[in-house]
PDB file of C-alpha atoms in Angstrom:
ATOM      1  CA  MET A 797       0.000   0.000   0.000  1.00 44.00           C
ATOM      2  CA  THR A 798       1.174   3.476  -0.672  1.00 49.00           C
ATOM      3  CA  MET A 799       2.191   5.927   2.002  1.00 48.00           C
ATOM      4  CA  THR A 800      -0.391   8.351   0.617  1.00 53.00           C
ATOM      5  CA  PHE A 801      -3.115   5.848   1.437  1.00 52.00           C
ATOM      6  CA  PHE A 802      -1.887   5.417   5.011  1.00 48.00           C
ATOM      7  CA  ARG A 803      -1.492   9.174   5.439  1.00 51.00           C
ATOM      8  CA  SER A 804      -5.019   9.652   4.172  1.00 53.00           C
ATOM      9  CA  ILE A 805      -6.400   7.206   6.707  1.00 52.00           C
ATOM     10  CA  LEU A 806      -4.424   8.810   9.526  1.00 50.00           C
ATOM     11  CA  LEU A 807      -5.367  12.356   8.570  1.00 50.00           C
ATOM     12  CA  ALA A 808      -8.989  11.387   7.954  1.00 51.00           C
ATOM     13  CA  THR A 809      -9.236   9.917  11.420  1.00 51.00           C
ATOM     14  CA  VAL A 810      -7.655  12.960  13.021  1.00 49.00           C
ATOM     15  CA  LEU A 811      -9.792  15.443  11.109  1.00 47.00           C
ATOM     16  CA  ILE A 812     -13.014  13.490  11.315  1.00 48.00           C
ATOM     17  CA  PHE A 813     -13.013  13.071  15.038  1.00 49.00           C
ATOM     18  CA  GLY A 814     -10.874  15.974  16.197  1.00 50.00           C
ATOM     19  CA  HIS A 815     -13.651  18.539  16.436  1.00 44.00           C
ATOM     20  CA  SER A 816     -16.293  16.172  17.764  1.00 45.00           C
ATOM     21  CA  LEU A 817     -13.949  14.639  20.303  1.00 43.00           C
ATOM     22  CA  ALA A 818     -12.725  18.023  21.474  1.00 46.00           C
ATOM     23  CA  GLN A 819     -16.315  18.969  22.239  1.00 47.00           C
ATOM     24  CA  ALA A 820     -16.913  15.653  23.986  1.00 44.00           C
ATOM     25  CA  GLN A 821     -13.755  16.075  26.069  1.00 47.00           C
ATOM     26  CA  GLN A 822     -14.851  19.526  27.182  1.00 50.00           C
ATOM     27  CA  ALA A 823     -18.134  18.091  28.433  1.00 49.00           C
ATOM     28  CA  ALA A 824     -16.601  14.981  30.027  1.00 50.00           C
ATOM     29  CA  PRO A 825     -13.048  13.687  29.659  1.00 51.00           C
ATOM     30  CA  ALA A 826     -12.801  10.536  27.560  1.00 51.00           C
ATOM     31  CA  PRO A 827     -11.592   7.463  29.399  1.00 50.00           C
ATOM     32  CA  ALA A 828      -7.892   6.690  29.007  1.00 49.00           C
ATOM     33  CA  ALA A 829      -8.584   2.966  28.739  1.00 59.00           C
ATOM     34  CA  PRO A 830     -11.266   1.054  26.851  1.00 63.00           C
ATOM     35  CA  LEU A 831     -14.706   1.054  28.416  1.00 62.00           C
ATOM     36  CA  ALA A 832     -15.076  -1.731  30.964  1.00 60.00           C
ATOM     37  CA  ALA A 833     -18.606  -2.871  30.084  1.00 70.00           C
ATOM     38  CA  PRO A 834     -19.071  -5.422  27.307  1.00 85.00           C
ATOM     39  CA  LEU A 835     -20.221  -3.894  24.041  1.00 92.00           C
ATOM     40  CA  THR A 836     -23.877  -4.166  23.131  1.00 94.00           C
ATOM     41  CA  GLU A 837     -25.175  -4.605  19.592  1.00 95.00           C
ATOM     42  CA  SER A 838     -26.661  -1.113  19.675  1.00 95.00           C
ATOM     43  CA  HIS A 839     -23.345   0.383  20.835  1.00 96.00           C
ATOM     44  CA  VAL A 840     -21.436  -1.234  17.956  1.00 96.00           C
ATOM     45  CA  ALA A 841     -24.234  -0.314  15.533  1.00 96.00           C
ATOM     46  CA  VAL A 842     -24.041   3.384  16.383  1.00 97.00           C
ATOM     47  CA  ALA A 843     -20.234   3.208  16.186  1.00 96.00           C
ATOM     48  CA  ARG A 844     -20.645   1.705  12.697  1.00 96.00           C
ATOM     49  CA  GLU A 845     -22.922   4.643  11.815  1.00 97.00           C
ATOM     50  CA  VAL A 846     -20.063   6.958  12.780  1.00 96.00           C
ATOM     51  CA  VAL A 847     -17.541   5.018  10.693  1.00 96.00           C
ATOM     52  CA  VAL A 848     -19.839   5.103   7.664  1.00 95.00           C
ATOM     53  CA  GLY A 849     -21.170   8.626   8.212  1.00 95.00           C
ATOM     54  CA  SER A 850     -17.691  10.073   8.659  1.00 94.00           C
ATOM     55  CA  GLY A 851     -16.540   8.767   5.302  1.00 91.00           C
ATOM     56  CA  LEU A 852     -13.977   6.463   6.874  1.00 91.00           C
ATOM     57  CA  ALA A 853     -15.715   3.389   5.427  1.00 91.00           C
ATOM     58  CA  ARG A 854     -15.268   4.852   1.929  1.00 88.00           C
ATOM     59  CA  THR A 855     -11.527   4.694   2.528  1.00 86.00           C
ATOM     60  CA  PHE A 856     -11.828   1.006   3.319  1.00 89.00           C
ATOM     61  CA  GLN A 857     -13.894   0.405   0.186  1.00 86.00           C
ATOM     62  CA  GLY A 858     -11.079   1.871  -1.897  1.00 87.00           C
ATOM     63  CA  MET A 859      -8.489  -0.530  -0.491  1.00 90.00           C
ATOM     64  CA  VAL A 860      -9.158  -3.498  -2.780  1.00 92.00           C
ATOM     65  CA  PRO A 861      -9.032  -1.526  -6.064  1.00 92.00           C
ATOM     66  CA  GLN A 862      -5.919   0.302  -4.848  1.00 91.00           C
ATOM     67  CA  ILE A 863      -4.130  -2.947  -4.014  1.00 92.00           C
ATOM     68  CA  ALA A 864      -5.207  -4.352  -7.385  1.00 93.00           C
ATOM     69  CA  ASP A 865      -3.715  -1.282  -9.100  1.00 93.00           C
ATOM     70  CA  GLN A 866      -0.413  -1.855  -7.327  1.00 92.00           C
ATOM     71  CA  ILE A 867      -0.365  -5.523  -8.297  1.00 91.00           C
ATOM     72  CA  ARG A 868      -1.324  -4.623 -11.855  1.00 91.00           C
ATOM     73  CA  GLY A 869       1.492  -2.091 -12.056  1.00 90.00           C
ATOM     74  CA  SER A 870       4.135  -4.463 -10.774  1.00 89.00           C
ATOM     75  CA  TYR A 871       3.218  -7.331 -13.124  1.00 89.00           C
ATOM     76  CA  THR A 872       2.414  -5.392 -16.294  1.00 86.00           C
ATOM     77  CA  ARG A 873       5.910  -3.894 -16.344  1.00 86.00           C
ATOM     78  CA  THR A 874       7.602  -7.259 -16.226  1.00 88.00           C
ATOM     79  CA  ARG A 875       4.959  -9.441 -17.933  1.00 89.00           C
ATOM     80  CA  PRO A 876       3.076  -7.386 -20.530  1.00 88.00           C
ATOM     81  CA  GLU A 877       1.896 -10.570 -22.286  1.00 91.00           C
ATOM     82  CA  ILE A 878      -0.402 -11.473 -19.377  1.00 91.00           C
ATOM     83  CA  VAL A 879      -2.231  -8.122 -19.155  1.00 90.00           C
ATOM     84  CA  LYS A 880      -5.517  -9.330 -20.690  1.00 91.00           C
ATOM     85  CA  ASP A 881      -5.774 -12.477 -18.550  1.00 93.00           C
ATOM     86  CA  MET A 882      -4.648 -10.578 -15.460  1.00 92.00           C
ATOM     87  CA  GLU A 883      -7.343  -7.921 -15.988  1.00 92.00           C
ATOM     88  CA  GLU A 884     -10.057 -10.581 -16.138  1.00 92.00           C
ATOM     89  CA  SER A 885      -8.781 -12.206 -12.959  1.00 93.00           C
ATOM     90  CA  LEU A 886      -8.384  -8.928 -11.099  1.00 94.00           C
ATOM     91  CA  LYS A 887     -11.863  -7.739 -12.085  1.00 92.00           C
ATOM     92  CA  ALA A 888     -13.443 -10.843 -10.550  1.00 91.00           C
ATOM     93  CA  MET A 889     -11.255 -10.594  -7.452  1.00 91.00           C
ATOM     94  CA  ILE A 890     -12.064  -6.917  -6.945  1.00 92.00           C
ATOM     95  CA  GLU A 891     -15.791  -7.653  -7.047  1.00 88.00           C
ATOM     96  CA  ASP A 892     -15.427 -10.575  -4.630  1.00 89.00           C
ATOM     97  CA  LEU A 893     -12.933  -9.069  -2.191  1.00 90.00           C
ATOM     98  CA  SER A 894     -14.604  -5.655  -2.079  1.00 87.00           C
ATOM     99  CA  LYS A 895     -17.489  -7.319  -0.257  1.00 86.00           C
ATOM    100  CA  GLN A 896     -15.083  -8.195   2.559  1.00 87.00           C
ATOM    101  CA  THR A 897     -14.359  -4.567   3.439  1.00 89.00           C
ATOM    102  CA  GLU A 898     -17.314  -4.791   5.809  1.00 91.00           C
ATOM    103  CA  GLN A 899     -14.956  -6.676   8.145  1.00 92.00           C
ATOM    104  CA  ILE A 900     -12.664  -3.662   8.570  1.00 93.00           C
ATOM    105  CA  THR A 901     -15.681  -1.381   8.934  1.00 94.00           C
ATOM    106  CA  VAL A 902     -16.946  -3.516  11.818  1.00 94.00           C
ATOM    107  CA  SER A 903     -13.442  -3.636  13.316  1.00 95.00           C
ATOM    108  CA  ALA A 904     -13.248   0.162  13.192  1.00 95.00           C
ATOM    109  CA  ALA A 905     -16.690   0.407  14.765  1.00 97.00           C
ATOM    110  CA  ARG A 906     -15.611  -1.858  17.604  1.00 96.00           C
ATOM    111  CA  LEU A 907     -12.482   0.244  18.174  1.00 96.00           C
ATOM    112  CA  TYR A 908     -14.566   3.393  18.478  1.00 96.00           C
ATOM    113  CA  ALA A 909     -17.155   1.646  20.641  1.00 96.00           C
ATOM    114  CA  ASN A 910     -14.357   0.561  22.973  1.00 96.00           C
ATOM    115  CA  ARG A 911     -13.283   4.171  23.508  1.00 95.00           C
ATOM    116  CA  LEU A 912     -16.515   6.142  23.321  1.00 96.00           C
ATOM    117  CA  THR A 913     -19.819   5.644  25.038  1.00 95.00           C
ATOM    118  CA  GLU A 914     -22.915   4.901  23.041  1.00 96.00           C
ATOM    119  CA  ALA A 915     -24.282   8.351  23.940  1.00 97.00           C
ATOM    120  CA  GLU A 916     -21.098  10.051  22.683  1.00 97.00           C
ATOM    121  CA  LEU A 917     -21.212   8.068  19.468  1.00 97.00           C
ATOM    122  CA  LYS A 918     -24.852   9.065  18.955  1.00 97.00           C
ATOM    123  CA  GLU A 919     -23.840  12.732  19.213  1.00 97.00           C
ATOM    124  CA  ILE A 920     -21.033  12.215  16.720  1.00 97.00           C
ATOM    125  CA  ALA A 921     -23.336  10.289  14.355  1.00 97.00           C
ATOM    126  CA  ALA A 922     -25.891  13.107  14.576  1.00 97.00           C
ATOM    127  CA  PHE A 923     -23.205  15.584  13.533  1.00 97.00           C
ATOM    128  CA  PHE A 924     -22.351  13.534  10.437  1.00 96.00           C
ATOM    129  CA  LYS A 925     -26.057  13.359   9.531  1.00 96.00           C
ATOM    130  CA  SER A 926     -26.418  17.141   9.819  1.00 97.00           C
ATOM    131  CA  GLY A 927     -25.946  19.514   6.919  1.00 96.00           C
ATOM    132  CA  ALA A 928     -22.619  20.706   8.313  1.00 96.00           C
ATOM    133  CA  GLY A 929     -21.494  17.116   8.876  1.00 95.00           C
ATOM    134  CA  GLN A 930     -22.397  16.112   5.326  1.00 95.00           C
ATOM    135  CA  LYS A 931     -20.550  19.128   3.948  1.00 96.00           C
ATOM    136  CA  TYR A 932     -17.562  18.242   6.114  1.00 93.00           C
ATOM    137  CA  VAL A 933     -17.495  14.681   4.754  1.00 93.00           C
ATOM    138  CA  ASN A 934     -17.916  15.880   1.151  1.00 93.00           C
ATOM    139  CA  PHE A 935     -14.909  18.208   1.407  1.00 94.00           C
ATOM    140  CA  GLN A 936     -12.853  15.891   3.569  1.00 89.00           C
ATOM    141  CA  ALA A 937     -10.641  14.480   0.761  1.00 86.00           C
ATOM    142  CA  GLN A 938      -9.818  17.942  -0.557  1.00 91.00           C
ATOM    143  CA  ILE A 939      -9.091  19.214   2.942  1.00 92.00           C
ATOM    144  CA  LEU A 940      -6.815  16.253   3.625  1.00 88.00           C
ATOM    145  CA  ASN A 941      -4.889  16.780   0.401  1.00 90.00           C
ATOM    146  CA  ASP A 942      -4.474  20.476   1.146  1.00 94.00           C
ATOM    147  CA  LEU A 943      -3.524  19.745   4.738  1.00 93.00           C
ATOM    148  CA  PHE A 944      -0.943  17.194   3.693  1.00 92.00           C
ATOM    149  CA  THR A 945       0.668  19.792   1.418  1.00 93.00           C
ATOM    150  CA  GLU A 946       0.628  22.328   4.247  1.00 95.00           C
ATOM    151  CA  MET A 947       2.140  19.772   6.609  1.00 94.00           C
ATOM    152  CA  GLN A 948       4.981  19.072   4.188  1.00 93.00           C
ATOM    153  CA  VAL A 949       5.790  22.779   3.874  1.00 94.00           C
ATOM    154  CA  PHE A 950       5.491  23.296   7.635  1.00 94.00           C
ATOM    155  CA  SER A 951       7.686  20.269   8.350  1.00 94.00           C
ATOM    156  CA  GLN A 952      10.361  21.425   5.901  1.00 94.00           C
ATOM    157  CA  THR A 953      10.338  24.961   7.320  1.00 95.00           C
ATOM    158  CA  LEU A 954      10.436  23.711  10.895  1.00 94.00           C
ATOM    159  CA  GLY A 955      13.288  21.348  10.040  1.00 95.00           C
ATOM    160  CA  ASN A 956      15.276  24.195   8.490  1.00 94.00           C
ATOM    161  CA  VAL A 957      14.718  26.402  11.543  1.00 95.00           C
ATOM    162  CA  MET A 958      15.808  23.587  13.853  1.00 96.00           C
ATOM    163  CA  VAL A 959      18.983  22.897  11.839  1.00 95.00           C
ATOM    164  CA  ASP A 960      19.832  26.615  11.759  1.00 95.00           C
ATOM    165  CA  ARG A 961      19.342  26.938  15.516  1.00 96.00           C
ATOM    166  CA  LEU A 962      21.306  23.765  16.191  1.00 96.00           C
ATOM    167  CA  ARG A 963      24.204  24.979  14.029  1.00 96.00           C
ATOM    168  CA  GLU A 964      24.190  28.319  15.837  1.00 96.00           C
ATOM    169  CA  ASP A 965      24.007  26.701  19.254  1.00 95.00           C
ATOM    170  CA  LEU A 966      26.796  24.239  18.463  1.00 96.00           C
ATOM    171  CA  ARG A 967      28.897  27.029  16.902  1.00 95.00           C
ATOM    172  CA  LYS A 968      28.695  28.851  20.237  1.00 96.00           C
ATOM    173  CA  LYS A 969      30.044  25.664  21.873  1.00 96.00           C
ATOM    174  CA  GLY A 970      32.935  25.453  19.408  1.00 95.00           C
ATOM    175  CA  HIS A 971      31.500  22.887  16.960  1.00 94.00           C
ATOM    176  CA  THR A 972      30.709  23.197  13.280  1.00 88.00           C
ATOM    177  CA  ILE A 973      28.253  21.049  11.397  1.00 86.00           C
TER     178      ILE A 973
END
């Protein structure tokens, strides 16, 4: 999988839940450890609503085609004679394996249900059903792309500042780097 894909998942999670969780933490601090009570079906169901409503499940649905693209790219360069047969095989696999992304959606729901109460998840789900929540989800990919670019620039600038300060500090101590 590409680093862009992993970055997208990480940034999506941070952006999706950052605002909602900040509000929840102001009202009542989130537990540091998973909730002690066993999860109920309704608790996991509302957590699944959050995973789907936030757009996170769409990321999971894109995993199978993205992996297929990577496989396709690696084999078509070295074995161009198998492209037609490979495409037929991959098409069938994509259709079949894409159905299995529900497993990761349920896993994500369980992770959220382990950290957030059912009531908190209902509030978060309500946000994603609202007009503002829908708009947020619709612009999420663009925001993440823009944010990633900003983070790269910020990181580079911060790194340069740190190196400059380190050089200056070490110069004062009689070292040059």
